[in-house]
Short mmCIF file of C-alpha atoms in Angstrom, two decimals:
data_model
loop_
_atom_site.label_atom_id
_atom_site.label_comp_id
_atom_site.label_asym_id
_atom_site.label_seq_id
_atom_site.Cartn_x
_atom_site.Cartn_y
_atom_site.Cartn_z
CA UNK A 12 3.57 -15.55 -18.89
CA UNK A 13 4.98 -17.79 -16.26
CA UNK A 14 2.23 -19.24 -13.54
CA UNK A 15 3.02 -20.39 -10.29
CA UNK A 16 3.18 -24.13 -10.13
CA UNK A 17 4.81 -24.69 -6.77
CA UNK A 18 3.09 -22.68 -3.59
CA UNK A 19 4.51 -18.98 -3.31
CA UNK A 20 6.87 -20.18 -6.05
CA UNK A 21 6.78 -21.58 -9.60
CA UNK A 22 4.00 -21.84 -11.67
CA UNK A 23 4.36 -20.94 -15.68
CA UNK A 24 1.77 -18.20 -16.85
CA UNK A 25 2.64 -14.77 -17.18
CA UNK A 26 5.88 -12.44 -17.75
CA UNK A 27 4.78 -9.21 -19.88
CA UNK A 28 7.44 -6.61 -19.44
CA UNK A 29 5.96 -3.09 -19.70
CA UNK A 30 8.27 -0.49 -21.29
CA UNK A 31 8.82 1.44 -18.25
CA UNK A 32 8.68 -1.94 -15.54
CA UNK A 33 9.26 -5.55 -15.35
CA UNK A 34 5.97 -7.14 -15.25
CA UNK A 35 5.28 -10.63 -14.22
CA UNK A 36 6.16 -14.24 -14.68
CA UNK A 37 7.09 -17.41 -13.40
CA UNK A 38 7.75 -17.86 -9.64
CA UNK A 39 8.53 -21.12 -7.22
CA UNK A 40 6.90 -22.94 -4.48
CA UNK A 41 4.89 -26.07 -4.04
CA UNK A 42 1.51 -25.20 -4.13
CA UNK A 43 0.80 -25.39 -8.11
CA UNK A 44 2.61 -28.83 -8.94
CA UNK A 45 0.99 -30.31 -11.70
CA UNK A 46 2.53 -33.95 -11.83
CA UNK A 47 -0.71 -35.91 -11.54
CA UNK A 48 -1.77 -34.56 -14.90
CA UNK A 49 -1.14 -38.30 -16.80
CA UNK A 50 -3.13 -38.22 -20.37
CA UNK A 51 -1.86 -41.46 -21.58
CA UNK A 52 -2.68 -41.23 -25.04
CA UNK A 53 -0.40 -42.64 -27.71
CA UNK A 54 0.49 -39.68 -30.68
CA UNK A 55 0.80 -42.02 -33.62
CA UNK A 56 -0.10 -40.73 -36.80
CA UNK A 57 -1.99 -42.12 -39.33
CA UNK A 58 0.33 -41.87 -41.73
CA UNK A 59 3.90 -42.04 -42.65
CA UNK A 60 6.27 -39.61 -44.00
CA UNK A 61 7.73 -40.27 -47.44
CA UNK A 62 11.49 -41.77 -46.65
CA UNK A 63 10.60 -41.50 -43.01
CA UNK A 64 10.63 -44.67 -40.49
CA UNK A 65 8.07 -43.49 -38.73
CA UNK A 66 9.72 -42.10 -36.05
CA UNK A 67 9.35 -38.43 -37.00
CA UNK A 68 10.20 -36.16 -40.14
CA UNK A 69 11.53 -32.96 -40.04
CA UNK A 70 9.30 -30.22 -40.62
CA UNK A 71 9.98 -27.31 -42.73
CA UNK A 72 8.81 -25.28 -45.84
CA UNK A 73 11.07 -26.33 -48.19
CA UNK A 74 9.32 -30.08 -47.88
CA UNK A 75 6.55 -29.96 -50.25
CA UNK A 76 4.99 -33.33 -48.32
CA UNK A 77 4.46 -31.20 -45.56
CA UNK A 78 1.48 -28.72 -46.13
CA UNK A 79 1.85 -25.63 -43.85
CA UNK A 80 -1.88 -25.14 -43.39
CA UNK A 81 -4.85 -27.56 -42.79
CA UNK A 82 -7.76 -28.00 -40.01
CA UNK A 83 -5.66 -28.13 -37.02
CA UNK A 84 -4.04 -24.73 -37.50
CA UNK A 85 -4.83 -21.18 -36.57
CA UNK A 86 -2.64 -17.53 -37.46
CA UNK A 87 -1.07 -16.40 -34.84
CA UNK A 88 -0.29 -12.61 -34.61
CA UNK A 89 2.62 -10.35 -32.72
CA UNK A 90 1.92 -6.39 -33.81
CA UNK A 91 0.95 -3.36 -31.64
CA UNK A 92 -2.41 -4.57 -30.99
CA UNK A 93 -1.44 -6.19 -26.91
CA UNK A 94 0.04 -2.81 -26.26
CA UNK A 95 3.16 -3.83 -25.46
CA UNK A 96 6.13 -5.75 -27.91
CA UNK A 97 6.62 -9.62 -28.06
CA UNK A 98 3.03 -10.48 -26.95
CA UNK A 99 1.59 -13.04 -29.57
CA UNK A 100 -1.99 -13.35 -29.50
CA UNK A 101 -5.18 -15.72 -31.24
CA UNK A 102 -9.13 -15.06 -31.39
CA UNK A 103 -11.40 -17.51 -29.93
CA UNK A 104 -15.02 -18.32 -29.66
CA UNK A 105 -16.73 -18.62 -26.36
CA UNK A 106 -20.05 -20.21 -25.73
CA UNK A 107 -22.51 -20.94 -22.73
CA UNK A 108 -22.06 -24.84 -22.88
CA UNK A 109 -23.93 -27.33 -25.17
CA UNK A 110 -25.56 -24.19 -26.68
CA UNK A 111 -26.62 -24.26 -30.07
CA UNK A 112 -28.18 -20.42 -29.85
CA UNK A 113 -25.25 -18.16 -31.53
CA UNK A 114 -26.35 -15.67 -29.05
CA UNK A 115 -24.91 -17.63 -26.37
CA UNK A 116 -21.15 -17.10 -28.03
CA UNK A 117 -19.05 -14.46 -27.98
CA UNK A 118 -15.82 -13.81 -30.31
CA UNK A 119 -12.76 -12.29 -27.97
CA UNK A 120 -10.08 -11.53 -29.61
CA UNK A 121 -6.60 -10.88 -28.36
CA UNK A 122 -6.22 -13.74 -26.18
CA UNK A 123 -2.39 -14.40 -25.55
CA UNK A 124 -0.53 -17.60 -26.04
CA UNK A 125 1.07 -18.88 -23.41
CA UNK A 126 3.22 -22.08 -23.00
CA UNK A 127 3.75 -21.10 -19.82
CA UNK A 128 0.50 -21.34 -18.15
CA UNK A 129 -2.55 -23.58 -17.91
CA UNK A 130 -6.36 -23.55 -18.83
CA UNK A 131 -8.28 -20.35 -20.89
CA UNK A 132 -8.74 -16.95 -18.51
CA UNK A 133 -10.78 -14.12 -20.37
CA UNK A 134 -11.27 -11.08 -18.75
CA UNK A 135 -15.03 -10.34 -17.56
CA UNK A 136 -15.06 -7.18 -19.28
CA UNK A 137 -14.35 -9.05 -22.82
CA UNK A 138 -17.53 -11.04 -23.04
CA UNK A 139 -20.11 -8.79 -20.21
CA UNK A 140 -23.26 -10.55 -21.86
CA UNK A 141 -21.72 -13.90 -22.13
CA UNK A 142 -20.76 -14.18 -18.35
CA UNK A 143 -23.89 -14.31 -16.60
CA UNK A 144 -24.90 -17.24 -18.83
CA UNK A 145 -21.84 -19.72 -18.29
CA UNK A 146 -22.12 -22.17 -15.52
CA UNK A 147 -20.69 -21.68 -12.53
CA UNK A 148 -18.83 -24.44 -11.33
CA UNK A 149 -19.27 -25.91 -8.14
CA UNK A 150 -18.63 -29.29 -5.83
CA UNK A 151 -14.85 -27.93 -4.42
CA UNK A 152 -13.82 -30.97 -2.45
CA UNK A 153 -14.01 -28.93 1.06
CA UNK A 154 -17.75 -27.76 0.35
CA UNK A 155 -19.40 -29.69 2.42
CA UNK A 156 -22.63 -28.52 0.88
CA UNK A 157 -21.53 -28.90 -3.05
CA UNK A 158 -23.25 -25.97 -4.30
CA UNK A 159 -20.99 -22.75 -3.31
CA UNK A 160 -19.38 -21.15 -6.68
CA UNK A 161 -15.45 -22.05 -7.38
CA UNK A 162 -13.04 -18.80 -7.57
CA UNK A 163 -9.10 -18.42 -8.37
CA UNK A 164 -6.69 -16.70 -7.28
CA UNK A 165 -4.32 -17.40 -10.29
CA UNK A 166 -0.47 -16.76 -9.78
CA UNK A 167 1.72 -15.78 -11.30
CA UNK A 168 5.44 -14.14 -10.71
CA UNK A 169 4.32 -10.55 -11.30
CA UNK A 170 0.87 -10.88 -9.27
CA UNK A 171 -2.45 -12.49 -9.53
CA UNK A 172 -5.55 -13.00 -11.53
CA UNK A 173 -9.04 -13.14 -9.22
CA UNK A 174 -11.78 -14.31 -10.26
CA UNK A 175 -14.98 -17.18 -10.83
CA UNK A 176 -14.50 -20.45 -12.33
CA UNK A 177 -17.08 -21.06 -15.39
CA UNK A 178 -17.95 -23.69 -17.92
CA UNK A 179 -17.89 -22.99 -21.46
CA UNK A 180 -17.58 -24.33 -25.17
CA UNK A 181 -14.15 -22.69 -26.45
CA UNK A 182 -13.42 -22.88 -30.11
CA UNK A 183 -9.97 -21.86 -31.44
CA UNK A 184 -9.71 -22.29 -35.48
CA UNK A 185 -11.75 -25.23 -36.07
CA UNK A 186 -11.25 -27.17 -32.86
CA UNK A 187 -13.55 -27.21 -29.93
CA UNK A 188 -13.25 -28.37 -26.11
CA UNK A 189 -16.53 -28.68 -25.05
CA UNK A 190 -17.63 -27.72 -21.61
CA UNK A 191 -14.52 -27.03 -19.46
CA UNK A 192 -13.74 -24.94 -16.48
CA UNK A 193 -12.01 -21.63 -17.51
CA UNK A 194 -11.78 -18.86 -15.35
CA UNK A 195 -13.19 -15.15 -15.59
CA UNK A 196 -11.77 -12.85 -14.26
CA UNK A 197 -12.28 -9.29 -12.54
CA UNK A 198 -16.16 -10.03 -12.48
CA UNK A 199 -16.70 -9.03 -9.44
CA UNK A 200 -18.47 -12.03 -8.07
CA UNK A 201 -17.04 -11.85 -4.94
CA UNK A 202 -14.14 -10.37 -2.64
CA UNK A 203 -10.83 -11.25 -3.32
CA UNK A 204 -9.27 -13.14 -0.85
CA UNK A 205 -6.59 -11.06 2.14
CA UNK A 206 -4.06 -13.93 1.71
CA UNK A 207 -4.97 -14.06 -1.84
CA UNK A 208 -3.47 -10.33 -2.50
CA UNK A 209 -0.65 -11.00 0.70
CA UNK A 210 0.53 -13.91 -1.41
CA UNK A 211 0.28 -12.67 -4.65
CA UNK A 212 0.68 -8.89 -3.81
CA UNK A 213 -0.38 -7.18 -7.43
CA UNK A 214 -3.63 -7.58 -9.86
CA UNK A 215 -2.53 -8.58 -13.13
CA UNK A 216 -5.46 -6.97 -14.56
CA UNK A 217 -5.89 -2.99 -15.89
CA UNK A 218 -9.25 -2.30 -17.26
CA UNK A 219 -8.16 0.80 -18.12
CA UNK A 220 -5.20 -0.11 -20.23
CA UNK A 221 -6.41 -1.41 -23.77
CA UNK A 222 -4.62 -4.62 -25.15
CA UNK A 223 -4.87 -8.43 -23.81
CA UNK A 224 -8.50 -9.91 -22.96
CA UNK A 225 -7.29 -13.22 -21.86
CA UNK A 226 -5.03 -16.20 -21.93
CA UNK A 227 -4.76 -19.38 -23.78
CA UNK A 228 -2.65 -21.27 -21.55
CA UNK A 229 -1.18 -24.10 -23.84
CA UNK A 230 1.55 -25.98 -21.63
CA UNK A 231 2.57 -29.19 -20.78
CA UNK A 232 -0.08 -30.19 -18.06
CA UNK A 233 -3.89 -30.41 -18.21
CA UNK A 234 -4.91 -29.22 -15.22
CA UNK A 235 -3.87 -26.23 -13.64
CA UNK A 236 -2.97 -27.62 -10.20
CA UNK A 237 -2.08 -31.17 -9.14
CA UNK A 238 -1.56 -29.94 -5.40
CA UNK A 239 -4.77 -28.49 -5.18
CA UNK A 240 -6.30 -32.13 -5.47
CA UNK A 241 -4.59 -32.97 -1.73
CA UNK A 242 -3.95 -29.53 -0.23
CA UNK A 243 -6.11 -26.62 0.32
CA UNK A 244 -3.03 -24.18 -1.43
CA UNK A 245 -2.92 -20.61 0.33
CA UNK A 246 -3.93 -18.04 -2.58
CA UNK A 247 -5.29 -20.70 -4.80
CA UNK A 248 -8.49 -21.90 -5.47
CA UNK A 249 -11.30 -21.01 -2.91
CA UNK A 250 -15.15 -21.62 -2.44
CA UNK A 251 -17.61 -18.91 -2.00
CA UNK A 252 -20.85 -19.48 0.32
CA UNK A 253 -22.98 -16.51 -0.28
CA UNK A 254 -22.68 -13.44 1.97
CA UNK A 255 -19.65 -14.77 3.84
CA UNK A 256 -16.14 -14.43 2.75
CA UNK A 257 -14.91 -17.03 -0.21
CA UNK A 258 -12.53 -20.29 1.79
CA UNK A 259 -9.56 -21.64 0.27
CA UNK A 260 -10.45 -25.36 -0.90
CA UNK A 261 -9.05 -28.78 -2.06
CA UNK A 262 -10.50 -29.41 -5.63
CA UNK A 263 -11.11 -32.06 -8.26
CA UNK A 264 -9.05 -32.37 -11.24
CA UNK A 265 -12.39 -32.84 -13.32
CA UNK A 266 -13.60 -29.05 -11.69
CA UNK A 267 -9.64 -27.07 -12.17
CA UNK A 268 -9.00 -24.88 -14.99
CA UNK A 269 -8.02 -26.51 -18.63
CA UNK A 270 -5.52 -26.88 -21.19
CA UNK A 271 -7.99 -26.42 -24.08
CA UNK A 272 -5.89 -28.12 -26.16
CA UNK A 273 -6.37 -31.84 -23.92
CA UNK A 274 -10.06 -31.14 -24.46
CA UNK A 275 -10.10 -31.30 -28.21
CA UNK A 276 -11.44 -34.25 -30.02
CA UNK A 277 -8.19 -34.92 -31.96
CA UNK A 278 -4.68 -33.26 -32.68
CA UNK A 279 -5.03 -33.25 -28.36
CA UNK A 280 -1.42 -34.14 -27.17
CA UNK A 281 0.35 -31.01 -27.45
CA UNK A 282 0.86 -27.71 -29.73
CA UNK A 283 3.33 -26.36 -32.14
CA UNK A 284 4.06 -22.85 -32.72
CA UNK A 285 5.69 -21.34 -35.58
CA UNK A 286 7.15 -17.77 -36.24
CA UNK A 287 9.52 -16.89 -38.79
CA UNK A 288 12.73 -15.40 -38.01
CA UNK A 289 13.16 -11.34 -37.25
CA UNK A 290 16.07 -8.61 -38.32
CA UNK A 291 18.29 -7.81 -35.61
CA UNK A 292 16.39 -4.34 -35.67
CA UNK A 293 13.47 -5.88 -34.94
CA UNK A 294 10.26 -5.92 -37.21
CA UNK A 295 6.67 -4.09 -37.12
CA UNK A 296 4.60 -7.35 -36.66
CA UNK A 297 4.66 -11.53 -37.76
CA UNK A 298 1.90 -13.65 -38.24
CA UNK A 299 2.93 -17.30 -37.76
CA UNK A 300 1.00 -20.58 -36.61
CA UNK A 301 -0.59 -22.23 -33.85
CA UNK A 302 -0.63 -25.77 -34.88
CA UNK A 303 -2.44 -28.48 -32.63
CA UNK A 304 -0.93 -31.98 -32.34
CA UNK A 305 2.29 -32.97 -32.52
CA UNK A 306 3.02 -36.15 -35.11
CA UNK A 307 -0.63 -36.41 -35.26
CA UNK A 308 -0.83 -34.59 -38.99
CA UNK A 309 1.91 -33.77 -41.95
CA UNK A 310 2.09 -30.58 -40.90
CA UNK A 311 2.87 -30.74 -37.18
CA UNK A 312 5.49 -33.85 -37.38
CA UNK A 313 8.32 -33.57 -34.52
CA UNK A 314 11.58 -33.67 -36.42
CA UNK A 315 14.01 -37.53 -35.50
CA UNK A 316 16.81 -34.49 -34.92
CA UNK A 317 14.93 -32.49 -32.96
CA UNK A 318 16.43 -31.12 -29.11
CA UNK A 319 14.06 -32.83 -26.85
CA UNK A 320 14.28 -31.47 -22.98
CA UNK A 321 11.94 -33.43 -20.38
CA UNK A 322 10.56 -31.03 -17.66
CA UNK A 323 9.99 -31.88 -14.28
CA UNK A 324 6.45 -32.15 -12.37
CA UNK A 325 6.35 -27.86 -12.21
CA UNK A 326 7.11 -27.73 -16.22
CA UNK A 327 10.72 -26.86 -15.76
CA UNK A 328 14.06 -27.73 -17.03
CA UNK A 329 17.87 -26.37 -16.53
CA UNK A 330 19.58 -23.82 -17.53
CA UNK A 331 23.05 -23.18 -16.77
CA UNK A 332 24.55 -19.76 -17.59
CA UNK A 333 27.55 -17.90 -16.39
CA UNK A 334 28.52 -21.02 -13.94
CA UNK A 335 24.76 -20.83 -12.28
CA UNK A 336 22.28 -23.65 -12.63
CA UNK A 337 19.27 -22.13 -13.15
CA UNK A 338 16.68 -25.28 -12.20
CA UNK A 339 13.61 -23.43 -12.95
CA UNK A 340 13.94 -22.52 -16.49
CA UNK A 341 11.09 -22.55 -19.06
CA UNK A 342 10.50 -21.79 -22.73
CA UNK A 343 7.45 -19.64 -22.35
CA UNK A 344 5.96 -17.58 -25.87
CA UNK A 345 3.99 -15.48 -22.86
CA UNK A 346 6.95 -13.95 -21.33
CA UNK A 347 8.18 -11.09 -23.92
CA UNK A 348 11.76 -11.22 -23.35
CA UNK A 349 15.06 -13.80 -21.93
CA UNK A 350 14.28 -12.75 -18.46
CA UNK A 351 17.25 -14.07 -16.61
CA UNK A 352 19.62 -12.23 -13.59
CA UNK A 353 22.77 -10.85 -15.10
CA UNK A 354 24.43 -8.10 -12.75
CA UNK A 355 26.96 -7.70 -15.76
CA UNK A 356 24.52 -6.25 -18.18
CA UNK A 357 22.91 -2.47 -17.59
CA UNK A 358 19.42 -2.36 -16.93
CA UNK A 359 16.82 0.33 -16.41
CA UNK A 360 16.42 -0.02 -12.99
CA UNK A 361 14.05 -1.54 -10.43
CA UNK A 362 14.61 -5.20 -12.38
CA UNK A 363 13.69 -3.97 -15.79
CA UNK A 364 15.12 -3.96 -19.35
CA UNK A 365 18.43 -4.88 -20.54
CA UNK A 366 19.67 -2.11 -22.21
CA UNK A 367 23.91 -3.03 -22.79
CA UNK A 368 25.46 -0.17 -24.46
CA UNK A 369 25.85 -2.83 -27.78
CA UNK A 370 24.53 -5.80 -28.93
CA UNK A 371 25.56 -8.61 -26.38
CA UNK A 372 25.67 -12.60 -28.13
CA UNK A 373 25.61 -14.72 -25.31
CA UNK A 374 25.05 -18.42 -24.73
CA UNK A 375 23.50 -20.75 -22.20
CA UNK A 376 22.97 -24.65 -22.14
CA UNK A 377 20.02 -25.92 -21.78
CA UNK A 378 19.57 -29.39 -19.87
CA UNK A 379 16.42 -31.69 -19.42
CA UNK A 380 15.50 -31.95 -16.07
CA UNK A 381 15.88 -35.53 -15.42
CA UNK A 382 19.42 -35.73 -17.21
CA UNK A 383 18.43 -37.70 -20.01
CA UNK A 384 19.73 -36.13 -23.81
CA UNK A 385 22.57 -34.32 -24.80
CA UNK A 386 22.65 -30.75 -23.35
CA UNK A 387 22.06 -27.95 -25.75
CA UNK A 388 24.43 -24.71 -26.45
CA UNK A 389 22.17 -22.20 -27.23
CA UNK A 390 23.51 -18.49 -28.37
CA UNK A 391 21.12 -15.52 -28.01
CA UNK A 392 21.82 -12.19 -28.15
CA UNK A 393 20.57 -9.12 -26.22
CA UNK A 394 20.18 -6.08 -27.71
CA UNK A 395 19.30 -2.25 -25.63
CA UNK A 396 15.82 -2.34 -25.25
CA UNK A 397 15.04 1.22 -25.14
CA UNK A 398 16.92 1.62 -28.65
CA UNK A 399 14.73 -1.65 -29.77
CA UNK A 400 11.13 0.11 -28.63
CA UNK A 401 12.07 3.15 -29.79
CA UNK A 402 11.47 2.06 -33.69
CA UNK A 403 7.63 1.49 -33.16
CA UNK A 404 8.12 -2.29 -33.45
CA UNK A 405 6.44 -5.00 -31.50
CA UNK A 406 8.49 -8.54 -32.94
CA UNK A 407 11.88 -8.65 -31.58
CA UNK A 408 14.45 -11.11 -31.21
CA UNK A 409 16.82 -9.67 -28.41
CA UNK A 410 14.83 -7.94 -25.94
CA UNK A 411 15.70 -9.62 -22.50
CA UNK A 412 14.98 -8.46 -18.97
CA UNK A 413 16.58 -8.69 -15.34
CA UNK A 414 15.11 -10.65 -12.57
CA UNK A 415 15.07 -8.94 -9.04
CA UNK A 416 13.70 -11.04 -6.39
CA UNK A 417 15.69 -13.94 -4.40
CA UNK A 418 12.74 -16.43 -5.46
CA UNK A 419 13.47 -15.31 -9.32
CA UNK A 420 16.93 -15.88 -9.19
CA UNK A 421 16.94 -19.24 -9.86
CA UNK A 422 14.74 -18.63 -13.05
CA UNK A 423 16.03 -18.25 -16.94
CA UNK A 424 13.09 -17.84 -18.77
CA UNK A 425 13.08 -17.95 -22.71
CA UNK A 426 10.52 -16.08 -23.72
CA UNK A 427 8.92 -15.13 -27.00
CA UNK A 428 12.31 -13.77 -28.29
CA UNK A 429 13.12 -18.11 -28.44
CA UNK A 430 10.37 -18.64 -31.00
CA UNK A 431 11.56 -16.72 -33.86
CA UNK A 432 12.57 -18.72 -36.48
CA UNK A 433 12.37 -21.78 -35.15
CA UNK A 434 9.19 -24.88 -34.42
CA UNK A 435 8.68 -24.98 -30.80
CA UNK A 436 6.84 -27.48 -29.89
CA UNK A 437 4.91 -28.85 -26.18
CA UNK A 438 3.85 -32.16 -25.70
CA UNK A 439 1.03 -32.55 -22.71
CA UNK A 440 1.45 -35.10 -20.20
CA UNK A 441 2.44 -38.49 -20.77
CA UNK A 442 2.06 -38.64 -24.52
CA UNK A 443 3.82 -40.72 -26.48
CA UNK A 444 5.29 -39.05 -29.79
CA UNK A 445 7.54 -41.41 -31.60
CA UNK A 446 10.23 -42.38 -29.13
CA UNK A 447 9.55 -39.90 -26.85
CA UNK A 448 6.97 -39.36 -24.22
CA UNK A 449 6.16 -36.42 -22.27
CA UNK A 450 5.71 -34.09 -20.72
CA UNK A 451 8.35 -32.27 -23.07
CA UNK A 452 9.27 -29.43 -24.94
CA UNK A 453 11.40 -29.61 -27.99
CA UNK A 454 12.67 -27.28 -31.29
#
């Protein structure tokens, strides 16, 4: 999923692509810029690498130093289960904070990772005797009495997610971040917002439709919105005074939404996921890894000959396919195709599917955003996706989709189709991994 991080614009969270529509993703604008979100932690692991410098090791299963499971890791899963292909998804734990009652914590499973997005977003229905009991958060900078409840209007490119900002205890594996802000949504708390829907236009959320409870947004930032701490962003984050309509609001980085991953005690400067590789044909389901850290453990060191790209304040980077420069690009595991504008390729209509009569390779190079490193040649290929679906499968390495809207068109997203076969890894904020310090993405 791709979330908006500039007002009416970009901000990296959400692009699932139904079968029969193109769903959301990542838009532009300046409202959701997240370049205040400095960390300022130094990665160096305790260790070093047998016949390594120190600077990094690659990473891979045929290295026997390298153990491919330990404390810091968690399976991650791609199979019917979301209800639609490409969507890869964890289980959590959620508790009231500071709680050391059980009955305070809920399990939700089916929470989808997203490098695209920031902060943990579970859907009210998924925990309905956990929500009343998590904090609500309060003291948005434009309260002038500090006690009205915090809500969100998430963005994203395909629409919006409304709802109450909490505090909770979320465990993932074996790691914890202890009382952060996350947001829960559709719990009818309050009204949602007119410019809330006029900016955002569609609710992301379908209660009736069985599949994703949530999001683990895992990206480069640690905060959800560094505007927000100067501007009061249209369709962002609002205050609610009781029995009067909710007000949009300034707010304190301490009181936004999460990365969980910047809340952990260690292994806290970025994430690494890993999926193996899929036929052509595609492939029933994959279980792979969410690692935590990067060059913190053996298992999770970034490779010396790794491609490093550097994003910009929004989490973007460059793209530059068929003589365009797409400048707000994005690898993104929550987006389940390459969604990218190609007038060349058929589609199913209304900015959907690609669906090329064969088996299209193609390549695009990707750039960092501030010019530094080689730039990249990367091939994909894109395959028809009704042909693809039509197996039953849900792990699939050419599904891509077309991009409609003049906002969009200046947007290459590589989406979950990216990860297979390869280490992806995000680094949050300014963290320093080896020679390299963030925020960055790299494979």
């Amino acid at each position: 999923m791709n979330a908006l991080k500039k007002t009416l614009a970009f901000a990296t969270a959400i692009v699932v692509i139904a079968l029969s529509a193109c769903g959301g993703g990542s838009s532009s604008g300046t409202g959701n810029s997240q370049g205040g979100n400095s960390i300022g932690w130094n990665a160096t692991p305790d260790w070093t690498p047998s016949g390594s410098n120190g600077s990094g090791n690659s990473n891979n299963s045929g290295n026997p130093a390298l153990p491919a499971t330990g404390g810091n890791t968690v399976p991650i899963y791609v199979d019917s289960t979301m209800g639609a292909p490409n969507q890869p998804y964890v289980s959590i734990k959620v508790c009231a904070p500071g709680t050391p009652n059980q009955s305070q914590c809920v399990t939700v499973n089916n929470m989808l990772v997203d490098t695209g997005s920031t902060g943990v977003r579970i859907a009210a229905r998924a925990i309905p005797t956990l929500a009343p009991l998590l904090l609500s958060q309060v003291g948005a900078v434009d309260d002038k009495t500090g006690a009205a409840p915090i809500a969100q209007c998430a963005p994203f490119v395909s629409g919006y997610l409304w709802g109450s900002i909490k505090r909770a205890d979320v465990t993932i594996g074996s790691k914890t971040a202890s009382n952060i802000p996350i947001q829960v949504y559709s719990d009818g708390a309050f009204p949602t917002p007119d410019d809330c829907i006029k900016q955002n236009a569609t609710n992301l959320d379908d209660p009736s439709t069985p599949g994703m409870n949530g999001i683990i947004g895992i990206d480069n930032f640690t905060r959800d919105s560094a505007d927000a701490l100067t501007t009061a962003v249209t369709g962002l984050y609002y205050y609610c005074p009781l029995g009067t309509p909710c007000v949009s609001t300034r707010m304190l980085a301490g009181k936004e939404v999460m990365n969980p991953v910047a809340a952990f005690a260690t292994d806290n400067n970025g994430t690494v996921i890993r999926l193996p590789a899929v036929p052509a044909g595609g492939q029933a389901s994959v279980t792979g890894q969410l690692v935590f850290g990067v060059s913190t453990q053996q298992n999770n060191v970034l490779p010396a000959s790794a491609t490093v790209l550097a994003i910009d304040k929004y989490g973007s980077f460059t793209t530059q396919y068929h003589g365009q420069a797409f400048t707000l690009s994005a690898i993104d595991s929550g987006t389940n195709g390459y969604v990218f504008p190609d007038d060349t390729i058929p589609n199913s209509g209304n900015g959907s599917w690609y669906i090329p009569t064969s088996t299209l390779n193609l390549t695009a190079t990707m750039e960092s955003a501030n010019g530094t490193g080689t730039p990249f040649q990367m091939p994909f290929s894109i395959a028809n996706a009704y042909s693809l679906v039509a197996t039953g499968y849900s792990a699939f390495s050419n599904l891509g989709a077309y991009l409609t809207s003049h906002e969009q068109l200046n947007m290459f997203l590589w989406g979950l189709p990216f990860f297979y076969g390869r280490d992806v890894y995000t680094v949050i904020g300014t963290a320093k991994v080896g020679k390299q310090t963030g925020p960055f993405v790299a494979f």
